[in-house]
Backbone as a ProteinNet text record, in pm:
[ID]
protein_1_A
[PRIMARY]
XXXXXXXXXXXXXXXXXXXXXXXXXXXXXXXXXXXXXXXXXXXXXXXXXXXXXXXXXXXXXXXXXXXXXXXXXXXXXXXXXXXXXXXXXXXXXXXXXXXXXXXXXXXXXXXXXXXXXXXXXXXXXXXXXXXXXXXXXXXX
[TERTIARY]
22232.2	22103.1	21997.7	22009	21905	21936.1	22047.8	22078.1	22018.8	22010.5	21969.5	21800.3	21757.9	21604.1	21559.8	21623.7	21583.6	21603	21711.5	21754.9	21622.3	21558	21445.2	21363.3	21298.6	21227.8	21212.1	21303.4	21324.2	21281.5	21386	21339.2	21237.7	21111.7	20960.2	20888.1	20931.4	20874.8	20908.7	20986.8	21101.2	21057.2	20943.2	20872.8	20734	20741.6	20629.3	20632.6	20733.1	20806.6	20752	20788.1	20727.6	20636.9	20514.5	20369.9	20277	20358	20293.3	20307.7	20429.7	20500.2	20348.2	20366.9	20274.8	20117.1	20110.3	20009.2	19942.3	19977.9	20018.4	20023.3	20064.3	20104	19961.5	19927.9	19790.8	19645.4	19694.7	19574.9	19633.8	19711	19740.7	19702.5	19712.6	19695.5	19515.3	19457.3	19325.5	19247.6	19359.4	19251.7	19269.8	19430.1	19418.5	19361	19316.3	19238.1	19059.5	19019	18901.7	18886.9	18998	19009.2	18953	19058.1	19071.2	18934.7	18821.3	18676.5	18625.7	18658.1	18554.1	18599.1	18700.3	18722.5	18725.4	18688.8	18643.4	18787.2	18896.2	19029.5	19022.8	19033	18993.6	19163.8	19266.2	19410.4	19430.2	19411.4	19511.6	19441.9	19279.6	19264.8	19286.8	19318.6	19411.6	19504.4	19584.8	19761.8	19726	19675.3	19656.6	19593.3	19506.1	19444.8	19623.6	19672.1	19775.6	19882	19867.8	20007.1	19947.9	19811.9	19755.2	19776.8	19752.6	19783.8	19907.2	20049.4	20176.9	20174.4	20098.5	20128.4	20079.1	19949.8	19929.1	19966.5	20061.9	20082.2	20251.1	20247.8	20401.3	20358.4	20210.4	20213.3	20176.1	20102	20056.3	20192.3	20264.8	20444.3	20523.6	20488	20557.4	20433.6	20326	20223.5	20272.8	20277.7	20382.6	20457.4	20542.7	20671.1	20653.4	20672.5	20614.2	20526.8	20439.2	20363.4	20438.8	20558.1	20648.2	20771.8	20804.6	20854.2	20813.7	20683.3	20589.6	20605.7	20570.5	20593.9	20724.4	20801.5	20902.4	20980.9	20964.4	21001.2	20902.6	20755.3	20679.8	20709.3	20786.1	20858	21034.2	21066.2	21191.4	21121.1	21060.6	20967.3	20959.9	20839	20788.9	20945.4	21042.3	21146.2	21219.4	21235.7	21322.9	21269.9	21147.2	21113.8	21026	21077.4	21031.8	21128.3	21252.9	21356.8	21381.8	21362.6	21326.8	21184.2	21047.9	20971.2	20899.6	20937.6	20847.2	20695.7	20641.9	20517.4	20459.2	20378.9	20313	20171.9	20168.4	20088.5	19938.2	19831.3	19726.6	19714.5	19677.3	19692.1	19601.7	19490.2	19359.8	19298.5	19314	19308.5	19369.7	19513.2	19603.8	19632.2	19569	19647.3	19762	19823.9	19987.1	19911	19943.8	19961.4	20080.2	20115	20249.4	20215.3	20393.9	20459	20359	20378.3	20279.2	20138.9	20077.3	19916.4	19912.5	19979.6	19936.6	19976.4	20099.6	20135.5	20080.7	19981.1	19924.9	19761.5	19757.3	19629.7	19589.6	19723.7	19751.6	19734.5	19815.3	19835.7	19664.1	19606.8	19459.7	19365.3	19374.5	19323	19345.9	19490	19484.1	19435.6	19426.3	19433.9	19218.6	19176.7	19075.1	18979.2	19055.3	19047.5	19039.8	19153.6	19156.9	19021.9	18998.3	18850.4	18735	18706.2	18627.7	18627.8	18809.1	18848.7	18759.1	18797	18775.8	18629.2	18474.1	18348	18367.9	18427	18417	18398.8	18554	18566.3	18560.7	18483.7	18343.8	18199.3	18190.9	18053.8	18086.4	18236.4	18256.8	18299.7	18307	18328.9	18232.7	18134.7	17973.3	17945.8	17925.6	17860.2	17915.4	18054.6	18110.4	18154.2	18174.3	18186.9	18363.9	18382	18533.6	18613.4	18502.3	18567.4	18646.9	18588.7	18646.7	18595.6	18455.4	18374.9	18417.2	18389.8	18429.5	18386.3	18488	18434.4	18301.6	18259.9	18178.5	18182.3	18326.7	18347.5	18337.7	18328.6	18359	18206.4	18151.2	17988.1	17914.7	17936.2	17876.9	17902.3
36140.4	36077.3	36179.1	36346.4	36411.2	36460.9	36425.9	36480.3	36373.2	36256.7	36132	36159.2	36205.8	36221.3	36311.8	36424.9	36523.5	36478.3	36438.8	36332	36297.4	36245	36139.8	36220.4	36306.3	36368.8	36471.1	36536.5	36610.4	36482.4	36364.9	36297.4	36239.7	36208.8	36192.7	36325.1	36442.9	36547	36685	36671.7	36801.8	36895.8	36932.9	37064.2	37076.6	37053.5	37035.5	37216.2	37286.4	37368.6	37501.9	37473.4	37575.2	37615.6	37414.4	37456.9	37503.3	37497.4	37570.1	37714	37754.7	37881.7	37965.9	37915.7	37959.7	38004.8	37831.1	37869.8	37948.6	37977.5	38047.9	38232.4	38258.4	38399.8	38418	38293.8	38304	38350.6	38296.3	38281.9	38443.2	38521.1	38633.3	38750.1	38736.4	38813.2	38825.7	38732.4	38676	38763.2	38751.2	38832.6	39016.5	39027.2	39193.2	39195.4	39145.7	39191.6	39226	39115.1	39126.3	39263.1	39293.7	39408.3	39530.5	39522.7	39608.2	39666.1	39559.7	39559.7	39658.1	39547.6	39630.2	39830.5	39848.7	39983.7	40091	39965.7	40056.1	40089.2	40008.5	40073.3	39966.7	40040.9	39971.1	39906.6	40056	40005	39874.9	39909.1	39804.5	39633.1	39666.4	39571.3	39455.5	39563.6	39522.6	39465	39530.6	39531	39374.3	39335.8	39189.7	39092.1	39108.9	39046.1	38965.7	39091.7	39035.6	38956.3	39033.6	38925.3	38777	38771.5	38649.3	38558	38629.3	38512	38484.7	38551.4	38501.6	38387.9	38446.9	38385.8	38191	38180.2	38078	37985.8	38053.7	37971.3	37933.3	37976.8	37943.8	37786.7	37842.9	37689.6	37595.2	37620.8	37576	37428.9	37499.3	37474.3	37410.8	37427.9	37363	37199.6	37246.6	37117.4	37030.8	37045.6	36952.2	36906.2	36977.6	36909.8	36816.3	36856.2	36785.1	36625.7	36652.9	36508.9	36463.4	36510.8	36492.9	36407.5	36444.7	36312.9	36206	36243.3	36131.2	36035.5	36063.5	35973.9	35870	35983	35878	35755.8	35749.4	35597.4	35462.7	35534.5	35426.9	35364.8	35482.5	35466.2	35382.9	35418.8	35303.9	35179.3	35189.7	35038.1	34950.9	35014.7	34949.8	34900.5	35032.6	34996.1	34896	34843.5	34727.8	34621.9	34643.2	34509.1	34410.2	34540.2	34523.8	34477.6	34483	34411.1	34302.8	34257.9	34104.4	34019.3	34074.4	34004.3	34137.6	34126.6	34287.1	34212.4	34083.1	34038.8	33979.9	33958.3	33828.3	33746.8	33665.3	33559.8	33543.7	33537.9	33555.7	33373.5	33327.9	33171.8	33118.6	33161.6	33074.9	33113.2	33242.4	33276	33299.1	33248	33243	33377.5	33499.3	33569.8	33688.5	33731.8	33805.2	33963.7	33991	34139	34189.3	34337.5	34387.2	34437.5	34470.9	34441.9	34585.8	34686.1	34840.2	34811.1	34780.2	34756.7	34682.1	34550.3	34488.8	34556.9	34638.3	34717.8	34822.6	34910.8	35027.6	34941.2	34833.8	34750.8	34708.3	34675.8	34624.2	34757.4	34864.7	34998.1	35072.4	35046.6	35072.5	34978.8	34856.4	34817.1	34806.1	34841.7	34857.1	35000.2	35111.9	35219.5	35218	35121.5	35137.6	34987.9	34923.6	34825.6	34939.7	34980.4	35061.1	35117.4	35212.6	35269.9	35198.6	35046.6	34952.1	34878.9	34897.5	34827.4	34914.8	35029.4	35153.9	35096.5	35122.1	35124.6	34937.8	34848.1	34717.4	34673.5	34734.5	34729.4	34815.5	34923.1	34993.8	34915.9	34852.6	34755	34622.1	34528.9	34460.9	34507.9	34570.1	34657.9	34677.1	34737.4	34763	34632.3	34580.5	34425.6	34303	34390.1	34285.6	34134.6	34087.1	33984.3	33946.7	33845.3	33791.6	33835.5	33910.5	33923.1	34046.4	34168.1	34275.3	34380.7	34322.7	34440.3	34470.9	34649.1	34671	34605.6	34631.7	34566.2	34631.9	34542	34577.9	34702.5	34752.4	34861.3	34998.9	34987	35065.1	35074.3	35010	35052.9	35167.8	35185.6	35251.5	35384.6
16364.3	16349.5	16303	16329.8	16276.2	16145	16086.3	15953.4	15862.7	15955.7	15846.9	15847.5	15975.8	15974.8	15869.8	15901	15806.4	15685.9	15609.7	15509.7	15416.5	15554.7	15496.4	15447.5	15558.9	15558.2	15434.5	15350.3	15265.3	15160.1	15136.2	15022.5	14990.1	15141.6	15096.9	15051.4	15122.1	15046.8	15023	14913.2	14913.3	14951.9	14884.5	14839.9	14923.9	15061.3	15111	15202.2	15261.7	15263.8	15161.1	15050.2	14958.1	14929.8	14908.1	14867.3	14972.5	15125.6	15239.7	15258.6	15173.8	15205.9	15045.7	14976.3	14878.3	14927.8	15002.7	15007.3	15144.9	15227	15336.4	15255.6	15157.9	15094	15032.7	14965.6	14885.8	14962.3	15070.4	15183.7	15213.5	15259.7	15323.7	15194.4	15051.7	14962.9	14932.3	14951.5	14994.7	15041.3	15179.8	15292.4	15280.8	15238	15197.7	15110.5	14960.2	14900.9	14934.1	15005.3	15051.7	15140.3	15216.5	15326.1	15192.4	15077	14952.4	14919.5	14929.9	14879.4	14964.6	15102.1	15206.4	15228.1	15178.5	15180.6	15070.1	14939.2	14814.6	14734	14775.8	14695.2	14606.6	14485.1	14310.4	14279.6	14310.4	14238.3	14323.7	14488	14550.4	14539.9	14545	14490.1	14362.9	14257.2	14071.5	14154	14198.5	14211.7	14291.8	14425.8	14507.8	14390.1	14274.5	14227.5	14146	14103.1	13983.5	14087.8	14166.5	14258.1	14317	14328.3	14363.7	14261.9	14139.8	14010	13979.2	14019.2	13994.9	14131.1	14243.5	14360.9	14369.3	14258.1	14243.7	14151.2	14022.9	13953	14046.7	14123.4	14170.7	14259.8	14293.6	14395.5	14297.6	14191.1	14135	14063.3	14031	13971.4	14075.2	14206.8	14282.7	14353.4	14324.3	14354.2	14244.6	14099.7	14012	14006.1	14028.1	14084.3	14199.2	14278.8	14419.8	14328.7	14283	14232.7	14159.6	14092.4	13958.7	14101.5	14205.4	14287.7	14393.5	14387.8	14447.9	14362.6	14193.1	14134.1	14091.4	14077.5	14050.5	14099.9	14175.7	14287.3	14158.3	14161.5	14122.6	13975.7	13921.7	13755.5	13739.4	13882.6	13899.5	13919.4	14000.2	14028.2	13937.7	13814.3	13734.3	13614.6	13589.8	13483	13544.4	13708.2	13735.7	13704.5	13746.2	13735.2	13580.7	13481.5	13329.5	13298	13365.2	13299.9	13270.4	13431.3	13477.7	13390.7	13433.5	13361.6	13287.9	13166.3	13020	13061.5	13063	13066.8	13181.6	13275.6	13344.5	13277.3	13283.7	13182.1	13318.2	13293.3	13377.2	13418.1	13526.8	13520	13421.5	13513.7	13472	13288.4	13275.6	13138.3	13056	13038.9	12985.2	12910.5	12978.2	12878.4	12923.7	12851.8	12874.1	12933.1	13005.9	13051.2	13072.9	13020.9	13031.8	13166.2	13197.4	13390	13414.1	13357.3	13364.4	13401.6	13319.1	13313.3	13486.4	13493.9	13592.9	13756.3	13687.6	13834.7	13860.5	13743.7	13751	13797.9	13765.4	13815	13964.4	14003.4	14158.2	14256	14227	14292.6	14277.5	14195.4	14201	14294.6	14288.2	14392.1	14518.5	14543.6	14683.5	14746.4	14679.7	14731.5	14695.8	14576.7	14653.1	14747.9	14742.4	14867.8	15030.1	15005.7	15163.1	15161.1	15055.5	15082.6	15127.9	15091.1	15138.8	15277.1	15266.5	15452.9	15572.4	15553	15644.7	15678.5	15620.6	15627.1	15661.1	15641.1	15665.3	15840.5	15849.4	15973.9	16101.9	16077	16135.4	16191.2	16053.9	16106.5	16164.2	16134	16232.3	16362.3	16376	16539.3	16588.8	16518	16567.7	16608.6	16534	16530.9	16640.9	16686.6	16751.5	16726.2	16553.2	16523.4	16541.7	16558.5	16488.9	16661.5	16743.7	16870.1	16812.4	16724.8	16764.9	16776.9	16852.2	16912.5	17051.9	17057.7	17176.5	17294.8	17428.7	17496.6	17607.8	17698.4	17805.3	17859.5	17910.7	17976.6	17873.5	17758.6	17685.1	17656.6	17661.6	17561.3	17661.3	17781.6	17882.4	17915.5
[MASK]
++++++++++++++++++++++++++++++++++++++++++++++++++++++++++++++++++++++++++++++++++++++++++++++++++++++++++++++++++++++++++++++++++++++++++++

């Protein structure tokens, strides 16, 4: 059962491991260089500057990647289901949208719907409407 966890765990985020390990080195090359300043050393400061810049394009390369398999699930998605329907037809305005547009359309509004939920149901809580304001014991 923990080989399957881990399993998982690796295939939501392979590279989560690395871009911590990066950035964890970046942050430590950071702080010796700053040390570098405060003591006036010119080389060792060069030498941290150049290793900071291999050090970031590495996270930099692995933050890509990493987004390069976040994405791909959403690119099987869209090619299955282009198979089935290449178009959906709009009701009321009869007009054709390809399966992309409308799934890159949908995935935008929900992610910014959520942004609107959050501040929504804050003020129905405040407000206590719909019965999901806190209760009595809690306001005190």
């Amino acid at each position: 059962m923990k080989m399957v966890s881990e399993l998982v765990k690796y295939l939501k985020d392979p590279h989560t491991k690395k871009v911590q390990h990066y950035k964890e080195r970046y942050q430590e090359l950071d702080d010796l260089s700053n040390v570098a300043v405060d003591i006036g050393d010119a080389s060792a400061y060069k030498s941290l500057q150049a290793e900071m810049k291999e050090v970031f394009f590495e996270y930099l390369t692995a933050v890509v990647v990493d987004s390069i398999y976040r994405l791909a699930p959403y690119v099987l998605i869209i090619w299955i289901i282009s198979l089935k329907w290449p178009s959906i037809t709009i009701p009321f305005v009869n007009w054709q949208v390809d399966i992309f547009g409308a799934f890159l359309v949908s995935y935008l509004l929900l992610h910014v719907g959520k942004w609107f939920i959050k501040p929504i149901k804050s003020i129905i809580h405040k407000l206590g409407l719909f019965g999901l304001g806190a209760s009595e014991a809690t306001k005190i």
